[in-house]
Structures are given as C-alpha cells and as structure tokens.
Coordinates of C-alpha atoms and ligand atoms in Angstrom, one line a residue:
Chain Z
M790 CA -8.2 21.2 -19.1
I791 CA -7.6 21.6 -15.0
N792 CA -11.5 23.3 -12.8
I793 CA -10.8 23.1 -9.2
Q794 CA -14.4 24.7 -7.9
G795 CA -15.1 25.0 -3.5
L796 CA -12.1 22.6 -2.9
N797 CA -11.9 21.5 0.6
K798 CA -9.7 19.0 2.9
H799 CA -9.6 18.3 6.9
Y800 CA -7.2 16.4 7.9
N801 CA -9.2 15.4 10.9
K802 CA -9.9 18.9 12.7
N803 CA -6.7 20.5 10.7
H804 CA -8.4 22.3 7.5
V805 CA -5.5 21.7 5.3
L806 CA -7.6 23.4 2.2
K807 CA -10.7 26.4 2.2
D808 CA -12.3 26.7 -1.0
I809 CA -9.7 26.2 -3.2
N810 CA -11.0 27.8 -6.8
L811 CA -8.4 27.2 -10.0
N812 CA -8.4 27.1 -13.4
I813 CA -5.9 26.0 -15.9
S814 CA -6.5 25.9 -19.6
D815 CA -3.7 27.2 -21.0
P816 CA -0.9 25.7 -22.2
G817 CA 1.8 27.0 -19.9
I818 CA 4.4 27.0 -16.8
Y819 CA 2.5 27.0 -13.9
A820 CA 3.8 27.4 -9.8
I821 CA 1.9 26.4 -6.7
L822 CA 3.9 27.9 -3.8
G823 CA 3.6 28.2 -0.3
P824 CA 5.6 27.8 3.0
N825 CA 5.9 24.3 4.4
G826 CA 2.8 22.5 5.3
S827 CA 0.2 25.0 3.4
G828 CA -1.0 22.5 1.1
K829 CA 0.6 22.6 -2.2
T830 CA 1.5 18.1 -1.8
T831 CA -2.1 18.0 -0.3
L832 CA -4.3 19.6 -3.6
L833 CA -1.5 18.6 -6.3
K834 CA -2.6 14.7 -5.0
S835 CA -6.3 16.1 -4.7
I836 CA -6.0 16.6 -8.4
I837 CA -4.7 13.2 -9.0
G838 CA -7.2 11.3 -7.2
L839 CA -4.4 10.1 -3.9
V840 CA -6.8 12.2 -1.6
I841 CA -10.3 12.0 -1.4
P842 CA -11.9 16.0 -1.5
E843 CA -14.4 16.2 0.9
K844 CA -16.0 19.3 -0.7
G845 CA -15.9 21.3 -4.1
D846 CA -15.3 19.5 -6.9
I847 CA -12.2 18.2 -9.2
R848 CA -12.1 17.8 -13.5
V849 CA -9.8 17.2 -15.6
N850 CA -10.9 18.0 -19.2
G851 CA -14.4 17.5 -17.6
I852 CA -14.2 13.8 -15.7
N853 CA -14.6 14.3 -12.1
V854 CA -11.6 12.8 -10.5
Q855 CA -13.6 11.2 -8.4
D856 CA -15.8 9.1 -11.7
T857 CA -13.1 7.0 -12.8
P858 CA -8.4 6.3 -13.2
L859 CA -8.7 7.0 -16.7
Y860 CA -8.1 10.9 -16.2
R861 CA -4.5 9.8 -15.2
N862 CA -3.9 8.8 -18.5
E863 CA -3.5 11.9 -19.7
I864 CA -1.4 13.2 -16.4
S865 CA 2.3 12.6 -15.1
Y866 CA 3.0 13.0 -11.8
L867 CA 6.1 13.3 -9.7
P868 CA 5.4 12.5 -6.1
Q869 CA 7.6 15.1 -3.3
V870 CA 9.2 12.0 -1.8
A871 CA 10.1 8.8 -4.2
R872 CA 10.6 5.1 -2.1
F873 CA 10.4 2.3 -3.9
P874 CA 10.7 -1.7 -2.9
D875 CA 14.4 -2.1 -2.2
N876 CA 14.0 -5.9 -3.9
L877 CA 13.1 -4.2 -7.5
R878 CA 15.8 -3.1 -10.1
V879 CA 15.8 -0.1 -11.6
V880 CA 14.8 -1.6 -15.2
E881 CA 12.3 -3.7 -13.7
V882 CA 9.9 -0.6 -12.1
I883 CA 10.3 1.1 -15.4
K884 CA 9.2 -2.4 -16.9
L885 CA 6.0 -2.5 -14.2
I886 CA 5.8 1.3 -14.9
K887 CA 4.8 0.9 -18.5
D888 CA 3.2 -2.5 -18.5
I889 CA 0.6 -0.3 -16.9
R890 CA 0.1 2.7 -18.4
N891 CA -0.4 0.8 -21.7
Q892 CA 1.1 3.8 -23.0
E893 CA 4.3 5.0 -25.6
A894 CA 7.2 5.6 -23.8
D895 CA 11.0 6.3 -24.3
E896 CA 13.0 5.2 -21.7
F897 CA 16.3 5.1 -23.5
Q898 CA 16.2 8.9 -23.8
L899 CA 15.9 10.1 -20.2
I900 CA 18.0 7.2 -19.3
D901 CA 20.8 8.9 -21.0
L902 CA 19.2 12.7 -20.5
F903 CA 19.9 11.1 -16.8
G904 CA 23.3 9.2 -17.0
L905 CA 20.7 6.2 -15.5
E906 CA 22.9 3.3 -17.3
A907 CA 25.0 2.3 -14.8
E908 CA 22.3 2.1 -12.4
M909 CA 19.4 0.2 -14.2
K910 CA 20.4 -3.4 -13.1
K911 CA 21.1 -1.8 -9.3
K912 CA 18.4 -2.4 -7.5
L913 CA 16.3 0.7 -5.8
G914 CA 17.2 -0.1 -2.2
N915 CA 20.7 0.9 -3.0
L916 CA 20.9 3.3 -5.2
S917 CA 21.3 6.5 -3.5
G918 CA 19.1 9.4 -2.7
G919 CA 19.7 10.9 -5.2
T920 CA 20.3 8.8 -7.8
R921 CA 16.9 7.7 -7.1
Q922 CA 15.0 11.2 -7.4
K923 CA 16.2 11.1 -11.0
V924 CA 15.2 7.3 -11.6
N925 CA 11.7 9.2 -9.0
M926 CA 12.2 11.8 -12.3
L927 CA 12.4 9.4 -15.4
L928 CA 9.0 8.0 -14.3
G929 CA 7.5 11.6 -14.2
F930 CA 8.3 12.1 -17.9
L931 CA 8.0 8.6 -19.2
F932 CA 4.9 9.2 -21.1
D933 CA 4.1 11.3 -23.6
T934 CA 1.1 13.0 -21.3
P935 CA -0.8 16.9 -21.8
V936 CA -0.2 17.5 -18.0
I937 CA 2.6 17.3 -16.0
I938 CA 2.4 17.5 -12.4
L939 CA 5.8 17.9 -10.0
D940 CA 6.0 17.8 -6.8
E941 CA 8.9 19.8 -5.6
P942 CA 11.1 18.4 -8.3
T943 CA 13.9 20.0 -7.5
N944 CA 14.7 18.3 -4.8
S945 CA 18.5 17.1 -4.1
L946 CA 19.6 16.8 -7.9
D947 CA 23.0 18.3 -8.8
P948 CA 23.9 21.3 -10.7
V949 CA 23.8 19.2 -14.3
S950 CA 20.9 17.5 -13.1
L951 CA 19.1 20.4 -12.7
T952 CA 20.6 22.5 -15.7
K953 CA 19.2 18.5 -17.3
F954 CA 15.8 19.4 -15.8
K955 CA 15.1 22.9 -16.9
K956 CA 16.1 21.9 -20.4
M957 CA 13.4 19.5 -20.3
I958 CA 10.6 21.6 -18.9
F959 CA 11.8 24.2 -21.7
E960 CA 11.0 21.6 -24.1
K961 CA 7.8 20.4 -22.5
K962 CA 6.4 24.1 -22.5
Q963 CA 7.6 24.6 -26.2
Q964 CA 5.3 21.0 -27.8
G965 CA 2.6 22.8 -25.5
K966 CA 2.0 21.0 -22.1
I967 CA 0.6 21.9 -19.2
I968 CA 3.1 21.7 -16.3
I969 CA 2.2 22.5 -12.6
Y970 CA 5.0 22.6 -10.1
T971 CA 5.7 22.9 -6.5
T972 CA 9.1 24.4 -5.7
H973 CA 10.7 26.4 -2.4
I974 CA 13.8 27.4 -4.8
M975 CA 12.6 30.8 -5.6
S976 CA 14.9 31.4 -8.7
F977 CA 13.9 28.6 -10.8
V978 CA 10.5 29.9 -10.5
E979 CA 11.4 33.5 -11.6
E980 CA 13.7 31.6 -15.0
F981 CA 10.3 29.4 -14.9
S982 CA 7.1 30.3 -14.4
D983 CA 3.4 31.4 -16.4
K984 CA 1.5 31.8 -13.9
I985 CA 1.5 31.7 -9.6
F986 CA -0.4 30.1 -7.0
L987 CA 0.9 31.6 -3.7
L988 CA -1.4 29.2 -0.9
L989 CA -1.5 29.6 2.9
D990 CA -2.6 27.9 5.3
G991 CA -5.0 26.8 2.4
R992 CA -6.4 29.5 1.2
I993 CA -4.6 30.6 -2.0
I994 CA -4.2 34.0 -1.3
F995 CA -2.0 35.2 -4.6
T996 CA -2.4 34.9 -8.4
G997 CA -0.6 36.2 -11.0
D998 CA 2.6 36.0 -13.4
L999 CA 5.5 37.2 -11.6
Q1000 CA 5.1 40.8 -12.9
G1001 CA 1.7 40.9 -11.1
I1002 CA 3.4 40.1 -8.1
L1003 CA 6.3 41.9 -8.0
K1004 CA 4.2 45.0 -8.6
E1005 CA 1.9 44.7 -6.1
T1006 CA 4.3 44.4 -3.5
L1007 CA 6.3 46.7 -5.1
E1008 CA 9.1 43.9 -4.5
S1009 CA 12.0 44.3 -6.7
S1010 CA 12.7 40.3 -6.1
L1011 CA 10.0 36.6 -6.0
E1012 CA 11.2 36.2 -2.6
N1013 CA 10.7 39.7 -0.9
A1014 CA 7.1 39.9 -2.6
I1015 CA 6.4 36.3 -0.8
V1016 CA 7.1 37.6 2.1
H1017 CA 5.9 40.3 1.9
L1018 CA 2.7 39.0 0.9
V1019 CA 2.8 36.3 3.7
D1020 CA 3.4 39.0 6.4
R1021 CA 0.2 41.0 4.5
N1022 CA -1.9 38.6 5.4
G1023 CA -1.1 38.1 9.3
N1024 CA 0.7 34.6 8.9
D1025 CA 4.5 34.8 11.7
K1026 CA 5.6 31.8 9.7
I1027 CA 9.7 32.0 8.5
Y1028 CA 9.7 31.8 4.9
Chain B
M987 CA -5.1 -7.0 -11.0
I988 CA -3.2 -10.1 -12.4
K989 CA -0.5 -7.4 -13.1
F990 CA 0.3 -6.3 -9.4
I991 CA -0.2 -9.8 -7.6
K992 CA 2.3 -10.9 -10.1
Y993 CA 4.7 -8.2 -8.8
S994 CA 4.4 -8.2 -5.7
F995 CA 4.1 -12.1 -6.0
F996 CA 8.0 -12.2 -7.5
N997 CA 9.0 -9.5 -5.6
L998 CA 8.9 -10.6 -2.0
I999 CA 9.7 -14.6 -3.7
R1000 CA 12.7 -12.9 -3.7
S1001 CA 12.7 -11.6 -0.6
Y1002 CA 15.7 -12.9 2.0
W1003 CA 12.6 -13.2 4.8
T1004 CA 10.2 -15.2 2.0
I1005 CA 13.4 -17.6 2.7
I1006 CA 13.6 -18.0 5.5
Y1007 CA 10.0 -18.5 6.2
F1008 CA 10.1 -21.1 4.0
V1009 CA 13.5 -22.7 5.3
F1010 CA 12.0 -22.3 8.9
F1011 CA 9.2 -24.4 7.9
L1012 CA 11.7 -27.1 6.6
I1013 CA 13.1 -27.2 9.3
I1014 CA 10.5 -27.9 11.5
S1015 CA 8.6 -29.8 10.0
S1016 CA 11.6 -32.7 9.3
T1017 CA 12.5 -32.7 13.2
I1018 CA 8.8 -33.4 13.9
L1019 CA 8.7 -35.8 11.6
Y1020 CA 11.6 -36.9 13.4
F1021 CA 11.7 -37.3 16.6
S1022 CA 7.5 -37.7 16.8
A1023 CA 6.2 -41.6 16.9
D1024 CA 4.5 -41.7 15.1
L1025 CA 2.3 -40.1 11.5
T1026 CA -0.6 -39.0 14.0
K1027 CA 1.6 -37.5 16.3
S1028 CA 3.7 -35.3 13.7
I1029 CA 0.0 -34.2 12.2
V1030 CA -1.3 -32.6 15.6
S1031 CA 2.6 -31.2 15.9
M1032 CA 2.3 -29.6 13.1
M1033 CA -1.3 -28.7 13.8
N1034 CA -0.6 -26.6 16.6
I1035 CA 2.6 -25.1 14.8
V1036 CA 0.5 -23.9 11.9
T1037 CA -2.6 -22.9 13.8
V1038 CA 0.1 -20.1 16.4
L1039 CA 2.8 -19.2 14.6
I1040 CA 0.8 -19.1 10.5
P1041 CA -1.6 -16.2 12.3
L1042 CA 1.7 -14.3 13.7
V1043 CA 3.9 -14.5 10.7
A1044 CA 1.0 -13.5 8.1
I1045 CA 0.2 -11.1 10.5
I1046 CA 3.6 -9.5 10.8
F1047 CA 4.0 -9.5 7.1
G1048 CA 1.2 -8.0 6.5
A1049 CA 1.6 -5.2 8.3
I1050 CA 5.5 -4.4 7.6
F1051 CA 4.9 -5.2 3.6
Y1052 CA 2.0 -2.3 3.6
Y1053 CA 3.8 -0.2 5.3
N1054 CA 7.3 -0.6 3.3
S1055 CA 5.7 -0.4 0.7
R1056 CA 3.3 2.8 1.2
E1057 CA 5.6 5.8 -0.6
F1058 CA 5.8 3.6 -4.0
T1059 CA 1.7 2.4 -3.0
E1060 CA 1.0 5.9 -3.8
L1061 CA 3.1 6.3 -6.8
L1062 CA 1.0 3.1 -8.3
L1063 CA -2.2 5.0 -7.3
A1064 CA -1.2 8.5 -9.7
Q1065 CA -1.2 5.8 -12.6
P1066 CA -4.7 4.9 -14.4
I1067 CA -5.3 2.5 -12.6
K1068 CA -7.8 1.8 -9.9
R1069 CA -6.9 1.6 -6.1
S1070 CA -9.1 -1.7 -5.5
S1071 CA -7.8 -3.6 -8.1
L1072 CA -3.4 -2.6 -7.2
L1073 CA -4.6 -3.2 -2.9
I1074 CA -5.8 -6.3 -3.6
G1075 CA -3.6 -7.4 -5.9
Q1076 CA -0.7 -6.8 -3.2
Y1077 CA -2.1 -8.0 -0.5
T1078 CA -2.9 -11.5 -3.6
G1079 CA 1.1 -11.8 -4.2
L1080 CA 1.7 -11.2 -0.6
S1081 CA -0.6 -14.0 0.5
L1082 CA 0.5 -16.3 -2.4
S1083 CA 4.5 -15.6 -1.5
L1084 CA 3.8 -16.7 1.8
S1085 CA 1.7 -19.7 1.4
L1086 CA 3.9 -21.0 -1.1
S1087 CA 6.3 -20.8 1.1
F1088 CA 4.4 -22.6 3.9
V1089 CA 3.4 -25.7 1.3
A1090 CA 6.9 -26.1 -0.4
G1091 CA 8.7 -25.8 3.6
V1092 CA 6.3 -28.2 4.7
S1093 CA 5.7 -30.5 1.6
I1094 CA 9.1 -31.9 0.8
P1095 CA 9.6 -33.6 4.6
F1096 CA 6.3 -34.8 4.5
L1097 CA 6.6 -36.5 1.2
T1098 CA 10.1 -37.7 1.7
Q1099 CA 8.2 -40.0 4.8
G1100 CA 5.4 -40.8 1.9
I1101 CA 2.4 -39.2 3.1
L1102 CA 0.7 -39.7 -0.3
A1103 CA 1.0 -43.8 0.3
S1104 CA 0.7 -43.4 4.0
D1105 CA -3.6 -43.7 5.4
H1106 CA -3.5 -39.7 6.9
L1107 CA -2.9 -38.1 3.0
I1108 CA -6.1 -36.0 3.8
D1109 CA -4.4 -34.8 7.0
F1110 CA -2.0 -33.8 6.1
L1111 CA -4.1 -32.4 2.8
L1112 CA -6.0 -30.5 5.6
I1113 CA -3.6 -28.7 7.7
L1114 CA -2.0 -27.2 4.5
M1115 CA -5.3 -26.0 3.8
A1116 CA -5.6 -24.9 7.3
G1117 CA -2.2 -22.6 6.6
V1118 CA -2.7 -21.2 3.1
C1119 CA -6.3 -20.0 4.4
L1120 CA -5.1 -18.6 7.6
S1121 CA -1.8 -16.6 5.6
F1122 CA -5.1 -15.0 3.2
S1123 CA -7.1 -14.4 6.1
M1124 CA -4.0 -12.8 8.6
S1125 CA -3.1 -10.8 5.7
A1126 CA -5.6 -9.7 4.7
I1127 CA -6.5 -8.6 8.5
A1128 CA -2.9 -7.2 8.5
F1129 CA -3.5 -5.1 5.3
A1130 CA -6.6 -3.3 6.7
I1131 CA -5.5 -2.8 9.9
A1132 CA -2.9 -1.3 8.1
L1133 CA -4.7 0.8 5.6
K1134 CA -6.3 1.9 8.0
H1135 CA -3.8 3.1 10.5
E1136 CA -1.3 5.5 9.3
D1137 CA 0.9 5.0 12.4
R1138 CA 3.1 2.3 12.3
I1139 CA 4.0 1.5 16.3
R1140 CA -0.4 1.6 16.8
G1141 CA -1.0 -0.4 13.0
F1142 CA 1.5 -2.9 14.5
S1143 CA -0.2 -3.0 18.0
I1144 CA -2.9 -3.2 16.9
A1145 CA -1.9 -6.5 14.2
L1146 CA -0.2 -8.2 17.8
F1147 CA -3.1 -7.9 19.5
I1148 CA -5.4 -9.6 17.5
W1149 CA -3.2 -12.4 16.8
F1150 CA -2.8 -12.7 20.3
F1151 CA -6.6 -12.9 21.0
L1152 CA -6.8 -15.0 18.3
A1153 CA -4.9 -17.4 18.4
I1154 CA -3.8 -17.3 22.5
L1155 CA -6.9 -15.7 25.0
Y1156 CA -9.7 -17.0 23.0
D1157 CA -10.1 -20.1 24.0
G1158 CA -9.3 -19.6 27.5
L1159 CA -11.9 -17.0 27.1
L1160 CA -14.1 -19.7 25.4
L1161 CA -13.7 -22.1 28.3
I1162 CA -14.2 -20.0 30.9
L1163 CA -17.8 -19.0 29.4
L1164 CA -18.2 -22.8 28.9
I1165 CA -17.8 -23.4 32.4
L1166 CA -19.8 -20.5 33.3
F1167 CA -22.8 -21.2 31.3
K1168 CA -22.6 -25.1 32.2
D1169 CA -25.8 -25.6 33.9
Y1170 CA -26.7 -25.0 30.1
P1171 CA -27.0 -26.8 26.2
T1172 CA -24.1 -25.1 25.5
D1173 CA -23.4 -26.3 22.0
Y1174 CA -24.7 -23.6 20.1
L1175 CA -22.7 -21.5 22.0
A1176 CA -19.4 -23.4 20.9
I1177 CA -20.1 -23.4 18.0
T1178 CA -21.2 -19.4 17.1
V1179 CA -18.1 -19.6 19.6
T1180 CA -15.4 -21.3 16.8
I1181 CA -17.0 -19.7 13.9
L1182 CA -15.5 -16.6 14.8
N1183 CA -12.4 -17.0 14.9
P1184 CA -9.9 -18.2 12.7
V1185 CA -7.3 -19.8 14.3
D1186 CA -9.7 -21.7 16.1
L1187 CA -11.9 -23.0 13.2
S1188 CA -8.5 -23.6 11.3
R1189 CA -8.2 -26.5 14.4
V1190 CA -11.2 -27.6 14.2
M1191 CA -11.1 -28.6 10.5
I1192 CA -7.3 -30.7 10.8
M1193 CA -9.0 -32.6 14.1
L1194 CA -12.5 -33.6 12.3
G1195 CA -10.1 -34.8 9.6
L1196 CA -7.8 -36.9 12.3
D1197 CA -11.5 -38.0 13.9
I1198 CA -10.1 -39.2 16.7
S1199 CA -12.2 -38.3 19.8
A1200 CA -9.6 -38.3 22.6
L1201 CA -7.6 -35.6 21.0
M1202 CA -10.1 -33.7 20.1
G1203 CA -11.2 -30.4 22.2
Q1204 CA -14.9 -29.4 23.2
T1205 CA -15.6 -27.8 20.4
S1206 CA -14.2 -30.3 17.7
A1207 CA -16.2 -32.6 18.8
V1208 CA -19.2 -30.6 19.3
F1209 CA -18.8 -29.4 15.7
L1210 CA -18.5 -33.9 14.9
K1211 CA -22.0 -34.6 17.3
F1212 CA -23.3 -32.1 15.0
F1213 CA -22.3 -32.2 11.4
G1214 CA -20.5 -35.5 11.5
T1215 CA -17.2 -35.7 9.5
L1216 CA -17.1 -34.5 6.7
K1217 CA -20.6 -31.7 7.4
G1218 CA -17.9 -30.5 9.7
I1219 CA -14.7 -29.5 7.7
S1220 CA -17.1 -27.9 4.8
I1221 CA -18.8 -25.3 7.5
S1222 CA -15.5 -24.9 9.3
F1223 CA -13.4 -24.7 5.6
I1224 CA -16.6 -22.5 4.6
S1225 CA -16.6 -20.3 7.6
L1226 CA -12.6 -19.7 6.9
L1227 CA -13.5 -18.6 3.4
C1228 CA -15.9 -16.2 4.8
W1229 CA -12.7 -14.7 7.2
I1230 CA -10.6 -14.4 3.5
L1231 CA -13.3 -12.8 2.3
I1232 CA -15.1 -10.4 4.0
P1233 CA -11.3 -8.6 5.7
A1234 CA -10.5 -8.6 1.7
L1235 CA -13.5 -6.4 0.9
L1236 CA -12.6 -4.5 3.7
I1237 CA -9.3 -3.9 2.9
V1238 CA -11.4 -2.8 -0.4
K1239 CA -13.9 -0.3 1.2
I1240 CA -10.8 1.5 2.9
A1241 CA -8.6 2.0 0.5
R1242 CA -11.6 3.8 -1.2
K1243 CA -11.6 6.7 1.5
K1244 CA -7.7 6.3 2.1
D1245 CA -5.9 9.1 1.6
F1246 CA -2.6 9.0 0.2
Ligands
ATP1146 N1 -2.0 12.6 5.7 C1 -1.8 13.2 6.3 N2 -2.9 13.2 7.4 C2 -2.9 13.8 8.2 N3 -2.7 14.8 7.6 C3 -1.4 15.2 6.5 C4 -1.8 14.6 5.4 N4 -0.8 14.7 4.9 C5 -0.8 16.6 5.5 N5 -1.3 16.5 6.5 C6 -1.4 18.3 6.7 O1 -1.8 18.6 6.4 C7 -1.0 19.9 5.4 C8 -0.7 20.7 4.4 O2 -0.1 19.5 3.9 P1 1.3 19.0 2.7 O3 1.8 17.9 2.6 O4 0.1 19.4 2.0 O5 1.9 21.2 2.6 P2 3.6 21.0 1.5 O6 2.2 23.1 1.2 O7 3.2 20.5 0.6 O8 4.9 20.9 2.5 P3 5.7 21.2 2.2 O9 6.7 23.0 1.3 O10 7.1 20.8 3.6 O11 5.7 20.0 1.1 C9 0.6 20.1 7.3 O12 -0.6 20.8 8.5 C10 -0.2 18.4 6.8 O13 0.8 17.8 8.6
MG1147 MG1 4.6 19.1 -0.3

C-alpha cells in the first residue's frame, strides 16, 4: 500500500530524512517513534504530499504521490498542530471538508463520541486547545479510508477522550485499516502497535515489533529499549 | 477552486477588518465629497488615496491572511486537491472581499451625489477599476512573498518595502531619472518605467480619463501624446492585468515546490 524507497530530504543544509526505505502493506497499527526533531512529521508529510521529496520515490497503491492529488482519497491525515480560521464555526469547517472530499462521512457519531454537540456553533477561535484537538481528531476520522495517518494524536487529550480514542483505533484495526501514527507516550505504543519504526536523526534505526525491540536490547520496557537503541547509535540527545 | 474562493470570501467578509475597511472608504469618500469644490477635485483626491492606500492595505492583508491560515492551508492540502486550486482560490477570495469593501464603501457616497448622471461617471468607473486591479495585484504579490518566506517578520518587511518602493519611492526615482536624461528623448523611458509599476499605471489610467492636462504628471502626458486617451487607457489597463496575472502565476509556481 505504502512504499517508500530511498527518500531523502534536506531543509536548507539540514539533512532531515536520510535514505528512508519503508514498506507497509498489511493492515495494522504502525508506530513511528523517535526523539524531537528526528524527522517523524517530515516523513508523514512526505507521504501525504505536503513535503516534496528531493530524492527517492513514494508510492501509495502504486501511485507516485507527486503525480496526482487523488491518491489522498485513500488517506485520512491528522496534523500535529491544528489551527483553523478563527472566524469559522465548527459546523462550517466540517461542512467545508466534507464538501472538498465528496466522500461518505458520518460526523454525528464522532460528534457524539467526543461530546462536541455544544461546541458545534462556536467559532473555532474561541475553542480551548483540547477541544480544537478534538475537532482536529474528528476531521481526521471523518472519512472511511483504508489508510489513517496520525501525527501525535494523543496530544492534549483528556483521559476520557484518550480512552475513546483508543477504542476507535482498536475498531479501525478490526476493520482492516492501516494506521500509522507518531507519539511520545510509550505506554500507548506498548498497547497499540503491530510494528515500530524508530527514527533517529532522519534514519530508521530499528524496524520490528514490540517483542523484537525488547529482545534486541534485552530491556524490559519500551522506554528503556529506545534509550538503549538511541545510545547505541551514538546519539546523546535526551529522550 | 470555486469552493475555496467561496469559503475564503465568506470567511473574510464577516471579519471585523473587512468591515472597518469598508467603513473607512465610506467615511473618506463622504468627507472628500463634502469638502471638495467640485467632482473633478473629488476624483483627484480619491485617486491619490486609492493609489497609495489600496496597495498598502492589500499587501498587508494578503500577508496576514496567508500567515493566519497557514496551518489550515496545511490541513486542506492533505485532502485530495491541487495546491494551485487551493491557493489561487484563497487569494481570489481575499482580493474579492477587499474589492467589495472598497467598491461598496466608495460607491455609496458617490451614488448619493448623483455620479451616475454626471459627466464624471467614466472617471469614477476608472477609479473603481484601478482600485480593484490594485487590490488583486498587490494581494497576489503579498501572497507570493508570504508563500516564499515562512518567516513572518521577513515576509512582512519585504511586502512593506515593495509597497514603499512602488507607491512612494518610485515617482521620486523616476523624476531623478528623467532629469538626469533630460537632454535625451525620454518618452520611451517614461512609458517603460510606468508600465513597470502598477501604482503608476493606475494613476495614469485615471488621469487619462480625467483628461485635464494641467493636472497630469509628465508620464500621463507622455501616455496621452503617444497613445491618445482611449488607447492609453487600454494599454494601462492591460498592463495592470499583467500585474495581476504574473504574481498569480508566481503563487502557483512557488506553491508547487513548497514544503508545507
Ligand atoms: N518547514 C521546515 N523548514 C525548515 N526546517 C524544518 C521544517 N520542518 C521541520 N524542519 C526541521 O526538520 C527536522 C525534523 O523535524 P520534524 O518536525 O520532522 O521532527 P519530529 O520528529 O516530528 O519532531 P517532534 O517530535 O518534535 O514532532 C527538525 O530539525 C526541524 O527543525
Ligand atoms: Mg512532529
């Protein structure tokens, strides 16, 4: 479904992604981990077509992402930071996105799930940060797509919403979707990941599942295992 | 693209700033009409305001609008749409709302003063046309600059400098140029230099319509001498359209390569 080959990206002189190769074809939950600035967001944005790759090839369903925007019909994307026009109301933003996508969508179930009924008529500029993140999340799950990409979905959600979010992820997995996400919450990864990609300084230094990473590092928790791998790869960034 | 024009337009038209901009024109043109002895003088005063202030506001609004919707643009670009249709749609929505505030704000007082029945109708329409063209042109320039420069401070500085250069500095420089070369035939120079500045072009266009040689600056006089009124107006109008089209194409070109 998603094939990345030899992807490289510089921001000016900063080499952010280095020879990334990544293949995802089976349904499941894929966690992309790595310290701040390791290139997770840049990698996800390259898949969604927001970042232009300078070298390498990114294909979704065999389609080169540079060729057409239409492959995005298959992908839902939740950005790391969500800001909306202050003037727009929540209903209006949902309507706009539905209008653009022209795809089947069931917002009512999601509005209900996140308890957003009371916020629907409010202007987005007046929402709390967490509520805005819920709207962001709602938009991310609005369409029934085979691929779901989530950049730090666990950001600023309260425990209740987090539980609901977990339930939703689980359901999506049951439905046979491909879910790719980043997070800094390791307990979440321990609970939800079929495969882990560990990024360090723009390079994938580990690919495998939870058992694999624990075994390779002989650590007992994911947190320690990652610190171990980061150290071993000669990086002293605090994680 | 129509969807994006619509959403940007309706989003902006409800904003506080658009209303202030509208009221500003309402007050300014009422005041000018009230204090000027005749319509010709009112038109000239309007021209001076339109050619200096519209570029300034359009360039500032253009940059603010782009920077403010930066993250939302990112979210929209993650949808199955083309970059160019979103950005050109947003830009068009912005220019339309600026133009509407201006046209409505100026027209109401002038209409109540019976501009329709006066022999200054054409001049008035030229002012409106110039204002609309400048709104579209300068906000496209601002959009292109903001798109190119992620750093807001730098983006704003460049945009403001361009305004200052085109609206304030340019005429002085042109004058110096014409004085330096006064021993040579400078007509072609004057025409070329004018075409290279949308602000001067709109001033020339309005001046040609007014057709009062005493009020004309040197460049308008040269346009009149070379092309006559009608052709002169057409040439300035077409050049103004280029000043919209080229920056708009620049938006598309920059957007194609940009990392969001
Ligand atoms: N638009 C940009 N222009 C210039 N540099 C950028 C840009 N976006 C990201 N970078 C740089 O690229 C590197 C990787 O950033 P990225 O956002 O991909 O990291 P990340 O792994 O998502 O980090 P975090 O965990 O903090 O979200 C960083 O050094 C960052 O400074
Ligand atoms: Mg990130």
